[in-house]
PDB file of C-alpha atoms and ligand atoms in Angstrom:
ATOM      1  CA  MET A   1     -82.338 -19.051 -20.928  1.00  0.00           C
ATOM      2  CA  THR A   2     -84.010 -15.978 -19.274  1.00  0.00           C
ATOM      3  CA  PHE A   3     -83.807 -17.896 -15.972  1.00  0.00           C
ATOM      4  CA  LYS A   4     -80.030 -18.242 -16.570  1.00  0.00           C
ATOM      5  CA  ARG A   5     -79.471 -14.709 -17.403  1.00  0.00           C
ATOM      6  CA  GLN A   6     -81.436 -13.707 -14.368  1.00  0.00           C
ATOM      7  CA  PHE A   7     -79.482 -15.990 -12.183  1.00  0.00           C
ATOM      8  CA  LEU A   8     -76.017 -14.727 -13.657  1.00  0.00           C
ATOM      9  CA  GLN A   9     -77.218 -11.088 -13.061  1.00  0.00           C
ATOM     10  CA  SER A  10     -78.051 -11.851  -9.368  1.00  0.00           C
ATOM     11  CA  VAL A  11     -74.811 -13.546  -8.805  1.00  0.00           C
ATOM     12  CA  ALA A  12     -73.027 -10.656 -10.363  1.00  0.00           C
ATOM     13  CA  ALA A  13     -75.091  -8.364  -8.072  1.00  0.00           C
ATOM     14  CA  LEU A  14     -74.272 -10.406  -5.136  1.00  0.00           C
ATOM     15  CA  SER A  15     -70.616 -10.439  -5.842  1.00  0.00           C
ATOM     16  CA  VAL A  16     -70.543  -6.600  -6.310  1.00  0.00           C
ATOM     17  CA  GLY A  17     -72.291  -6.440  -2.931  1.00  0.00           C
ATOM     18  CA  LEU A  18     -69.785  -8.713  -1.180  1.00  0.00           C
ATOM     19  CA  PHE A  19     -66.877  -6.714  -2.942  1.00  0.00           C
ATOM     20  CA  LEU A  20     -68.157  -3.493  -1.818  1.00  0.00           C
ATOM     21  CA  SER A  21     -68.694  -4.562   1.680  1.00  0.00           C
ATOM     22  CA  ALA A  22     -65.176  -5.952   1.725  1.00  0.00           C
ATOM     23  CA  CYS A  23     -63.987  -2.569   0.846  1.00  0.00           C
ATOM     24  CA  GLY A  24     -65.898  -1.138   3.680  1.00  0.00           C
ATOM     25  CA  LYS A  25     -68.323   0.809   1.581  1.00  0.00           C
ATOM     26  CA  ALA A  26     -71.865   0.308   1.991  1.00  0.00           C
ATOM     27  CA  PRO A  27     -73.438  -1.450  -1.121  1.00  0.00           C
ATOM     28  CA  PRO A  28     -76.754  -0.293  -2.422  1.00  0.00           C
ATOM     29  CA  ALA A  29     -79.331  -1.224  -0.086  1.00  0.00           C
ATOM     30  CA  SER A  30     -81.165  -3.547  -2.551  1.00  0.00           C
ATOM     31  CA  VAL A  31     -78.085  -5.626  -3.039  1.00  0.00           C
ATOM     32  CA  ALA A  32     -77.241  -5.698   0.603  1.00  0.00           C
ATOM     33  CA  ALA A  33     -80.578  -6.835   1.855  1.00  0.00           C
ATOM     34  CA  GLU A  34     -80.518 -10.146  -0.075  1.00  0.00           C
ATOM     35  CA  PRO A  35     -77.475 -11.946   1.029  1.00  0.00           C
ATOM     36  CA  ALA A  36     -78.125 -10.658   4.598  1.00  0.00           C
ATOM     37  CA  ALA A  37     -81.384 -12.162   4.719  1.00  0.00           C
ATOM     38  CA  SER A  38     -80.566 -15.630   3.111  1.00  0.00           C
ATOM     39  CA  ALA A  39     -77.075 -16.286   4.606  1.00  0.00           C
ATOM     40  CA  PRO A  40     -76.738 -17.750   8.108  1.00  0.00           C
ATOM     41  CA  ALA A  41     -75.360 -15.104  10.675  1.00  0.00           C
ATOM     42  CA  ALA A  42     -71.944 -14.484   9.712  1.00  0.00           C
ATOM     43  CA  PRO A  43     -69.517 -15.310  12.722  1.00  0.00           C
ATOM     44  CA  ALA A  44     -66.587 -13.191  11.448  1.00  0.00           C
ATOM     45  CA  PRO A  45     -66.454  -9.496  10.819  1.00  0.00           C
ATOM     46  CA  THR A  46     -65.619  -8.511   7.138  1.00  0.00           C
ATOM     47  CA  PRO A  47     -62.055  -8.159   6.461  1.00  0.00           C
ATOM     48  CA  ALA A  48     -62.315  -4.412   6.096  1.00  0.00           C
ATOM     49  CA  ALA A  49     -63.825  -4.133   9.783  1.00  0.00           C
ATOM     50  CA  LYS A  50     -63.030  -0.782  11.330  1.00  0.00           C
ATOM     51  CA  VAL A  51     -60.021  -1.192  13.552  1.00  0.00           C
ATOM     52  CA  ILE A  52     -60.150   0.570  16.929  1.00  0.00           C
ATOM     53  CA  THR A  53     -57.241   1.343  19.031  1.00  0.00           C
ATOM     54  CA  VAL A  54     -57.695   0.343  22.782  1.00  0.00           C
ATOM     55  CA  GLY A  55     -55.642   1.613  25.519  1.00  0.00           C
ATOM     56  CA  THR A  56     -55.117  -0.548  28.495  1.00  0.00           C
ATOM     57  CA  ASP A  57     -52.804  -0.383  31.555  1.00  0.00           C
ATOM     58  CA  PRO A  58     -51.764  -4.129  31.650  1.00  0.00           C
ATOM     59  CA  THR A  59     -50.434  -4.223  35.293  1.00  0.00           C
ATOM     60  CA  TYR A  60     -53.780  -5.098  36.582  1.00  0.00           C
ATOM     61  CA  ALA A  61     -54.223  -8.885  36.658  1.00  0.00           C
ATOM     62  CA  PRO A  62     -56.636 -10.554  36.098  1.00  0.00           C
ATOM     63  CA  PHE A  63     -58.246  -7.653  34.294  1.00  0.00           C
ATOM     64  CA  GLU A  64     -55.340  -6.727  32.032  1.00  0.00           C
ATOM     65  CA  PHE A  65     -51.673  -8.078  32.088  1.00  0.00           C
ATOM     66  CA  GLN A  66     -49.007  -9.240  29.877  1.00  0.00           C
ATOM     67  CA  ASN A  67     -48.393 -13.078  29.508  1.00  0.00           C
ATOM     68  CA  GLU A  68     -44.967 -14.703  29.119  1.00  0.00           C
ATOM     69  CA  LYS A  69     -44.910 -13.768  25.510  1.00  0.00           C
ATOM     70  CA  GLY A  70     -45.549 -10.123  26.334  1.00  0.00           C
ATOM     71  CA  GLU A  71     -49.136 -10.240  24.913  1.00  0.00           C
ATOM     72  CA  ILE A  72     -51.807  -8.265  26.553  1.00  0.00           C
ATOM     73  CA  VAL A  73     -54.479 -10.643  27.809  1.00  0.00           C
ATOM     74  CA  GLY A  74     -56.994 -10.833  30.726  1.00  0.00           C
ATOM     75  CA  PHE A  75     -60.796 -10.643  31.317  1.00  0.00           C
ATOM     76  CA  ASP A  76     -61.239  -7.009  30.004  1.00  0.00           C
ATOM     77  CA  ILE A  77     -59.335  -8.003  26.987  1.00  0.00           C
ATOM     78  CA  ASP A  78     -61.613 -10.859  26.350  1.00  0.00           C
ATOM     79  CA  VAL A  79     -64.859  -9.143  27.000  1.00  0.00           C
ATOM     80  CA  LEU A  80     -63.964  -6.170  24.673  1.00  0.00           C
ATOM     81  CA  SER A  81     -62.658  -8.381  21.992  1.00  0.00           C
ATOM     82  CA  ALA A  82     -65.666 -10.451  22.121  1.00  0.00           C
ATOM     83  CA  ALA A  83     -68.092  -7.363  22.232  1.00  0.00           C
ATOM     84  CA  ALA A  84     -66.251  -5.682  19.495  1.00  0.00           C
ATOM     85  CA  HIS A  85     -66.336  -8.732  17.285  1.00  0.00           C
ATOM     86  CA  LYS A  86     -70.065  -8.845  17.543  1.00  0.00           C
ATOM     87  CA  ALA A  87     -70.099  -5.127  16.562  1.00  0.00           C
ATOM     88  CA  GLY A  88     -67.959  -5.835  13.543  1.00  0.00           C
ATOM     89  CA  LEU A  89     -65.035  -3.869  14.844  1.00  0.00           C
ATOM     90  CA  GLU A  90     -61.467  -5.058  15.076  1.00  0.00           C
ATOM     91  CA  VAL A  91     -59.498  -4.241  18.093  1.00  0.00           C
ATOM     92  CA  LYS A  92     -55.851  -3.385  18.715  1.00  0.00           C
ATOM     93  CA  PHE A  93     -54.633  -3.179  22.226  1.00  0.00           C
ATOM     94  CA  VAL A  94     -51.941  -0.712  22.946  1.00  0.00           C
ATOM     95  CA  SER A  95     -50.181  -0.630  26.444  1.00  0.00           C
ATOM     96  CA  THR A  96     -51.116   2.666  27.964  1.00  0.00           C
ATOM     97  CA  PRO A  97     -49.862   3.857  31.487  1.00  0.00           C
ATOM     98  CA  TRP A  98     -52.831   4.560  33.683  1.00  0.00           C
ATOM     99  CA  GLU A  99     -51.690   7.953  34.461  1.00  0.00           C
ATOM    100  CA  GLY A 100     -51.834   9.239  30.782  1.00  0.00           C
ATOM    101  CA  ALA A 101     -54.761   7.031  29.780  1.00  0.00           C
ATOM    102  CA  PHE A 102     -57.627   9.539  30.205  1.00  0.00           C
ATOM    103  CA  THR A 103     -55.538  12.265  28.262  1.00  0.00           C
ATOM    104  CA  ALA A 104     -54.796   9.738  25.407  1.00  0.00           C
ATOM    105  CA  LEU A 105     -58.468   9.148  25.097  1.00  0.00           C
ATOM    106  CA  ALA A 106     -59.416  12.951  25.144  1.00  0.00           C
ATOM    107  CA  GLN A 107     -56.798  13.533  22.534  1.00  0.00           C
ATOM    108  CA  GLY A 108     -58.078  10.804  20.220  1.00  0.00           C
ATOM    109  CA  ASP A 109     -54.723   8.825  20.590  1.00  0.00           C
ATOM    110  CA  ARG A 110     -56.964   5.886  21.677  1.00  0.00           C
ATOM    111  CA  ASP A 111     -60.468   5.318  20.584  1.00  0.00           C
ATOM    112  CA  VAL A 112     -61.254   3.291  23.551  1.00  0.00           C
ATOM    113  CA  LEU A 113     -59.975   2.529  27.082  1.00  0.00           C
ATOM    114  CA  VAL A 114     -60.747  -0.845  28.801  1.00  0.00           C
ATOM    115  CA  SER A 115     -58.770  -0.908  31.934  1.00  0.00           C
ATOM    116  CA  ALA A 116     -60.913  -1.905  34.871  1.00  0.00           C
ATOM    117  CA  VAL A 117     -61.930   1.810  34.815  1.00  0.00           C
ATOM    118  CA  THR A 118     -64.656   2.597  37.253  1.00  0.00           C
ATOM    119  CA  ILE A 119     -67.600   4.637  36.146  1.00  0.00           C
ATOM    120  CA  THR A 120     -67.655   7.713  38.337  1.00  0.00           C
ATOM    121  CA  ASP A 121     -69.639  10.999  38.043  1.00  0.00           C
ATOM    122  CA  GLU A 122     -66.309  13.047  37.987  1.00  0.00           C
ATOM    123  CA  ARG A 123     -64.902  10.990  35.056  1.00  0.00           C
ATOM    124  CA  LYS A 124     -68.199  11.217  33.144  1.00  0.00           C
ATOM    125  CA  GLN A 125     -67.658  14.883  32.815  1.00  0.00           C
ATOM    126  CA  THR A 126     -64.639  14.257  30.511  1.00  0.00           C
ATOM    127  CA  MET A 127     -65.482  10.907  28.965  1.00  0.00           C
ATOM    128  CA  ASP A 128     -68.357   8.636  28.056  1.00  0.00           C
ATOM    129  CA  PHE A 129     -68.869   5.091  29.432  1.00  0.00           C
ATOM    130  CA  SER A 130     -70.505   2.104  28.134  1.00  0.00           C
ATOM    131  CA  ASP A 131     -72.971   0.037  30.102  1.00  0.00           C
ATOM    132  CA  PRO A 132     -71.287  -1.320  33.157  1.00  0.00           C
ATOM    133  CA  TYR A 133     -69.735  -4.784  32.414  1.00  0.00           C
ATOM    134  CA  PHE A 134     -68.278  -5.761  35.916  1.00  0.00           C
ATOM    135  CA  GLU A 135     -69.020  -4.905  39.450  1.00  0.00           C
ATOM    136  CA  ALA A 136     -66.193  -4.431  41.946  1.00  0.00           C
ATOM    137  CA  SER A 137     -65.223  -2.596  45.153  1.00  0.00           C
ATOM    138  CA  GLN A 138     -62.129  -1.648  47.000  1.00  0.00           C
ATOM    139  CA  LEU A 139     -60.295  -4.180  49.226  1.00  0.00           C
ATOM    140  CA  ILE A 140     -57.637  -3.544  51.802  1.00  0.00           C
ATOM    141  CA  ALA A 141     -54.349  -5.722  51.639  1.00  0.00           C
ATOM    142  CA  VAL A 142     -52.435  -5.913  54.899  1.00  0.00           C
ATOM    143  CA  PRO A 143     -49.738  -8.312  56.352  1.00  0.00           C
ATOM    144  CA  ALA A 144     -51.298 -11.295  57.787  1.00  0.00           C
ATOM    145  CA  LYS A 145     -50.275 -10.385  61.263  1.00  0.00           C
ATOM    146  CA  SER A 146     -51.791  -6.794  61.078  1.00  0.00           C
ATOM    147  CA  ALA A 147     -54.183  -5.730  63.604  1.00  0.00           C
ATOM    148  CA  VAL A 148     -56.227  -3.840  61.034  1.00  0.00           C
ATOM    149  CA  THR A 149     -59.756  -4.810  60.705  1.00  0.00           C
ATOM    150  CA  LYS A 150     -61.461  -2.013  58.992  1.00  0.00           C
ATOM    151  CA  LEU A 151     -60.790   1.118  56.889  1.00  0.00           C
ATOM    152  CA  ASP A 152     -60.877   3.459  59.795  1.00  0.00           C
ATOM    153  CA  ASP A 153     -57.990   1.619  61.509  1.00  0.00           C
ATOM    154  CA  LEU A 154     -55.876   3.113  58.691  1.00  0.00           C
ATOM    155  CA  LYS A 155     -56.489   6.642  59.674  1.00  0.00           C
ATOM    156  CA  LYS A 156     -52.893   7.136  60.682  1.00  0.00           C
ATOM    157  CA  LYS A 157     -51.230   4.428  58.796  1.00  0.00           C
ATOM    158  CA  LYS A 158     -49.094   4.499  55.661  1.00  0.00           C
ATOM    159  CA  ILE A 159     -51.104   3.350  52.709  1.00  0.00           C
ATOM    160  CA  GLY A 160     -50.117   2.529  49.145  1.00  0.00           C
ATOM    161  CA  VAL A 161     -52.494   3.228  46.330  1.00  0.00           C
ATOM    162  CA  GLN A 162     -52.181   3.560  42.652  1.00  0.00           C
ATOM    163  CA  THR A 163     -52.183   7.141  41.417  1.00  0.00           C
ATOM    164  CA  GLY A 164     -55.401   8.301  40.116  1.00  0.00           C
ATOM    165  CA  THR A 165     -57.623   5.465  41.000  1.00  0.00           C
ATOM    166  CA  THR A 166     -60.755   5.079  43.034  1.00  0.00           C
ATOM    167  CA  GLY A 167     -58.477   3.409  45.697  1.00  0.00           C
ATOM    168  CA  GLU A 168     -56.567   6.758  45.910  1.00  0.00           C
ATOM    169  CA  GLU A 169     -60.074   8.655  46.295  1.00  0.00           C
ATOM    170  CA  VAL A 170     -61.057   6.282  49.201  1.00  0.00           C
ATOM    171  CA  VAL A 171     -57.836   6.833  51.028  1.00  0.00           C
ATOM    172  CA  VAL A 172     -57.820  10.699  50.398  1.00  0.00           C
ATOM    173  CA  LYS A 173     -61.350  10.789  51.849  1.00  0.00           C
ATOM    174  CA  LEU A 174     -59.895   8.958  54.941  1.00  0.00           C
ATOM    175  CA  GLN A 175     -56.774  10.947  55.550  1.00  0.00           C
ATOM    176  CA  GLY A 176     -57.159  14.222  53.521  1.00  0.00           C
ATOM    177  CA  LYS A 177     -55.570  15.129  50.388  1.00  0.00           C
ATOM    178  CA  THR A 178     -52.398  16.511  51.951  1.00  0.00           C
ATOM    179  CA  SER A 179     -51.723  13.542  54.196  1.00  0.00           C
ATOM    180  CA  THR A 180     -47.945  12.408  53.898  1.00  0.00           C
ATOM    181  CA  ASN A 181     -49.196   8.932  54.794  1.00  0.00           C
ATOM    182  CA  ILE A 182     -50.546   8.350  51.360  1.00  0.00           C
ATOM    183  CA  LYS A 183     -47.862   6.700  49.193  1.00  0.00           C
ATOM    184  CA  ARG A 184     -48.906   6.959  45.450  1.00  0.00           C
ATOM    185  CA  PHE A 185     -47.417   4.508  42.960  1.00  0.00           C
ATOM    186  CA  GLU A 186     -47.791   4.291  39.314  1.00  0.00           C
ATOM    187  CA  SER A 187     -49.083   0.782  39.303  1.00  0.00           C
ATOM    188  CA  THR A 188     -50.934  -1.385  41.896  1.00  0.00           C
ATOM    189  CA  PRO A 189     -48.197  -4.057  41.744  1.00  0.00           C
ATOM    190  CA  LEU A 190     -45.629  -1.545  42.792  1.00  0.00           C
ATOM    191  CA  ALA A 191     -47.748  -0.496  45.800  1.00  0.00           C
ATOM    192  CA  LEU A 192     -48.095  -4.194  46.698  1.00  0.00           C
ATOM    193  CA  ALA A 193     -44.352  -4.732  46.412  1.00  0.00           C
ATOM    194  CA  GLU A 194     -43.835  -1.698  48.922  1.00  0.00           C
ATOM    195  CA  LEU A 195     -46.250  -3.487  51.287  1.00  0.00           C
ATOM    196  CA  ALA A 196     -44.203  -6.595  51.044  1.00  0.00           C
ATOM    197  CA  ALA A 197     -40.953  -4.698  51.570  1.00  0.00           C
ATOM    198  CA  GLY A 198     -42.553  -3.001  54.765  1.00  0.00           C
ATOM    199  CA  GLY A 199     -42.727   0.513  53.443  1.00  0.00           C
ATOM    200  CA  VAL A 200     -46.359   0.734  53.830  1.00  0.00           C
ATOM    201  CA  ASP A 201     -48.922  -0.646  56.293  1.00  0.00           C
ATOM    202  CA  ALA A 202     -51.724  -1.375  53.884  1.00  0.00           C
ATOM    203  CA  VAL A 203     -52.718  -1.145  50.182  1.00  0.00           C
ATOM    204  CA  VAL A 204     -56.184  -0.215  48.968  1.00  0.00           C
ATOM    205  CA  ALA A 205     -57.046  -1.376  45.454  1.00  0.00           C
ATOM    206  CA  ASP A 206     -59.832  -3.067  43.489  1.00  0.00           C
ATOM    207  CA  ASN A 207     -60.969  -6.321  44.971  1.00  0.00           C
ATOM    208  CA  GLY A 208     -60.254  -8.475  41.922  1.00  0.00           C
ATOM    209  CA  VAL A 209     -56.730  -7.389  41.776  1.00  0.00           C
ATOM    210  CA  VAL A 210     -55.976  -7.897  45.551  1.00  0.00           C
ATOM    211  CA  ILE A 211     -57.634 -11.307  45.657  1.00  0.00           C
ATOM    212  CA  HIS A 212     -55.621 -12.394  42.385  1.00  0.00           C
ATOM    213  CA  TYR A 213     -52.375 -11.064  43.860  1.00  0.00           C
ATOM    214  CA  LEU A 214     -52.936 -12.867  47.230  1.00  0.00           C
ATOM    215  CA  ALA A 215     -53.800 -16.055  45.494  1.00  0.00           C
ATOM    216  CA  ASN A 216     -50.718 -15.908  43.165  1.00  0.00           C
ATOM    217  CA  ASN A 217     -48.274 -14.643  45.935  1.00  0.00           C
ATOM    218  CA  PRO A 218     -48.809 -16.796  49.054  1.00  0.00           C
ATOM    219  CA  THR A 219     -45.421 -16.309  50.285  1.00  0.00           C
ATOM    220  CA  ALA A 220     -46.036 -12.523  50.462  1.00  0.00           C
ATOM    221  CA  GLY A 221     -48.101 -13.274  53.774  1.00  0.00           C
ATOM    222  CA  PHE A 222     -50.949 -10.871  53.119  1.00  0.00           C
ATOM    223  CA  LYS A 223     -54.478 -10.942  54.109  1.00  0.00           C
ATOM    224  CA  SER A 224     -57.451  -8.954  52.697  1.00  0.00           C
ATOM    225  CA  ILE A 225     -59.952  -6.956  54.476  1.00  0.00           C
ATOM    226  CA  SER A 226     -63.169  -5.485  53.075  1.00  0.00           C
ATOM    227  CA  ASP A 227     -64.912  -2.529  54.812  1.00  0.00           C
ATOM    228  CA  ALA A 228     -68.797  -2.112  55.001  1.00  0.00           C
ATOM    229  CA  GLY A 229     -68.301   1.536  53.787  1.00  0.00           C
ATOM    230  CA  PHE A 230     -66.789   0.537  50.396  1.00  0.00           C
ATOM    231  CA  ALA A 231     -69.270   1.435  47.730  1.00  0.00           C
ATOM    232  CA  PRO A 232     -70.051  -0.878  44.995  1.00  0.00           C
ATOM    233  CA  GLU A 233     -68.103   0.294  41.707  1.00  0.00           C
ATOM    234  CA  PHE A 234     -68.779  -0.732  38.154  1.00  0.00           C
ATOM    235  CA  TYR A 235     -66.334  -0.987  35.398  1.00  0.00           C
ATOM    236  CA  GLY A 236     -67.160   0.548  32.038  1.00  0.00           C
ATOM    237  CA  VAL A 237     -65.679   0.894  28.584  1.00  0.00           C
ATOM    238  CA  ALA A 238     -64.659   4.461  28.168  1.00  0.00           C
ATOM    239  CA  VAL A 239     -64.838   6.417  24.815  1.00  0.00           C
ATOM    240  CA  LYS A 240     -64.008  10.004  24.001  1.00  0.00           C
ATOM    241  CA  LYS A 241     -66.752  12.339  25.116  1.00  0.00           C
ATOM    242  CA  GLY A 242     -69.459  12.539  22.442  1.00  0.00           C
ATOM    243  CA  ASN A 243     -68.252   9.490  20.475  1.00  0.00           C
ATOM    244  CA  ALA A 244     -71.925   8.124  20.550  1.00  0.00           C
ATOM    245  CA  GLU A 245     -71.566   5.930  17.472  1.00  0.00           C
ATOM    246  CA  LEU A 246     -68.784   3.940  18.827  1.00  0.00           C
ATOM    247  CA  LEU A 247     -70.331   3.870  22.278  1.00  0.00           C
ATOM    248  CA  ALA A 248     -73.577   2.423  20.716  1.00  0.00           C
ATOM    249  CA  GLN A 249     -71.609  -0.274  18.905  1.00  0.00           C
ATOM    250  CA  ILE A 250     -69.813  -1.203  22.030  1.00  0.00           C
ATOM    251  CA  ASN A 251     -73.087  -1.360  24.026  1.00  0.00           C
ATOM    252  CA  LYS A 252     -74.598  -3.476  21.521  1.00  0.00           C
ATOM    253  CA  GLY A 253     -71.594  -5.882  21.399  1.00  0.00           C
ATOM    254  CA  LEU A 254     -71.803  -5.997  25.295  1.00  0.00           C
ATOM    255  CA  ALA A 255     -75.622  -6.809  25.184  1.00  0.00           C
ATOM    256  CA  ASP A 256     -74.932  -9.452  22.595  1.00  0.00           C
ATOM    257  CA  ILE A 257     -72.185 -11.339  24.465  1.00  0.00           C
ATOM    258  CA  LYS A 258     -74.361 -11.250  27.665  1.00  0.00           C
ATOM    259  CA  ALA A 259     -77.479 -12.492  25.734  1.00  0.00           C
ATOM    260  CA  ASP A 260     -75.556 -15.482  24.026  1.00  0.00           C
ATOM    261  CA  GLY A 261     -73.668 -16.722  27.180  1.00  0.00           C
ATOM    262  CA  SER A 262     -70.146 -15.801  26.083  1.00  0.00           C
ATOM    263  CA  TYR A 263     -69.690 -13.101  28.690  1.00  0.00           C
ATOM    264  CA  GLN A 264     -70.547 -15.651  31.339  1.00  0.00           C
ATOM    265  CA  LYS A 265     -68.054 -18.042  29.921  1.00  0.00           C
ATOM    266  CA  ILE A 266     -65.239 -15.338  29.834  1.00  0.00           C
ATOM    267  CA  HIS A 267     -66.328 -14.545  33.407  1.00  0.00           C
ATOM    268  CA  ASP A 268     -66.061 -18.175  34.734  1.00  0.00           C
ATOM    269  CA  ASN A 269     -62.787 -18.537  32.937  1.00  0.00           C
ATOM    270  CA  TYR A 270     -61.243 -15.793  35.281  1.00  0.00           C
ATOM    271  CA  PHE A 271     -63.427 -15.864  38.330  1.00  0.00           C
ATOM    272  CA  LYS A 272     -64.234 -19.428  38.773  1.00  0.00           C
ATOM    273  CA  SER A 273     -64.629 -19.405  42.536  1.00  0.00           C
ATOM    274  CA  THR A 274     -66.502 -16.309  42.829  1.00  0.00           C
ATOM    275  CA  LYS A 275     -70.111 -15.398  41.785  1.00  0.00           C
TER     276      LYS A 275
HETATM  277  N1  LIG B 301     -60.904   0.699  39.126  1.00  0.00           N
HETATM  278  C1  LIG B 301     -60.008   1.566  39.478  1.00  0.00           C
HETATM  279  C2  LIG B 301     -60.228   3.068  38.824  1.00  0.00           C
HETATM  280  O1  LIG B 301     -61.098   3.089  38.023  1.00  0.00           O
HETATM  281  C3  LIG B 301     -58.693   1.248  39.224  1.00  0.00           C
HETATM  282  C4  LIG B 301     -58.281   0.811  37.825  1.00  0.00           C
HETATM  283  C5  LIG B 301     -56.872   0.729  37.490  1.00  0.00           C
HETATM  284  N2  LIG B 301     -56.707  -0.046  36.228  1.00  0.00           N
HETATM  285  C6  LIG B 301     -55.677  -0.344  35.603  1.00  0.00           C
HETATM  286  N3  LIG B 301     -55.558  -1.111  34.508  1.00  0.00           N
HETATM  287  N4  LIG B 301     -54.432  -0.084  36.293  1.00  0.00           N
HETATM  288  O2  LIG B 301     -59.855   4.007  39.405  1.00  0.00           O
END
């Protein structure tokens, strides 16, 4: 009898706890501690998981692009989804043009950016970055017949870049800010289309994107060239400056997916032939 009452009481306490957490309110610590300790690791976030709005410029295969159904997919999307899931966050990806993305983050229109964003000291002034989740570098795309073998050969050539990217920075450093030979495009595929059309002599962009483009557009007749001077770059998830709580959750999620092998699985899925 006493046992039964106690049992019923703890069931009641348990369901109150579950109900409260389902509502997104923290249950009293005494109630929360018990089910957490005895239950096996819950794979799914609670239905009331916080939804974060994620901005991404999905013109950047294989990192972020739109599939035939118009859904936003890619390596970055899988990485952030998995990391957020570990942190109990739900993600909503919103197509966000690269040029307005940093402003959208600063204004709070997006909670997070995942868009193959290279962590740079300059950007760190206006936003905070997660731990790096991918290493990249610049790569040059030129027509197969081009005599170009290194970045310096592009000093006087017309070069296509995506506006506001690290590719643009590299080219500005080479030719100077006011060079009329730098052709800026709102996306990297547009720059590559201009290369195919003969409007520029080369495109400088992130290696993963150039390699993916070459592999998927063999008829374009491009080759890629690396330059010893290209510095390693690291992609990070960006949050609004000062949003330490969200940043900590994302870093924890990233660490978790690295530790349990799911990051590696996602990586292998997109970059089978590379490291
Ligand atoms: N990694 C480069 C940068 O941060 C290019 C990123 C462009 N990303 C994109 N989704 N369009 O500047």
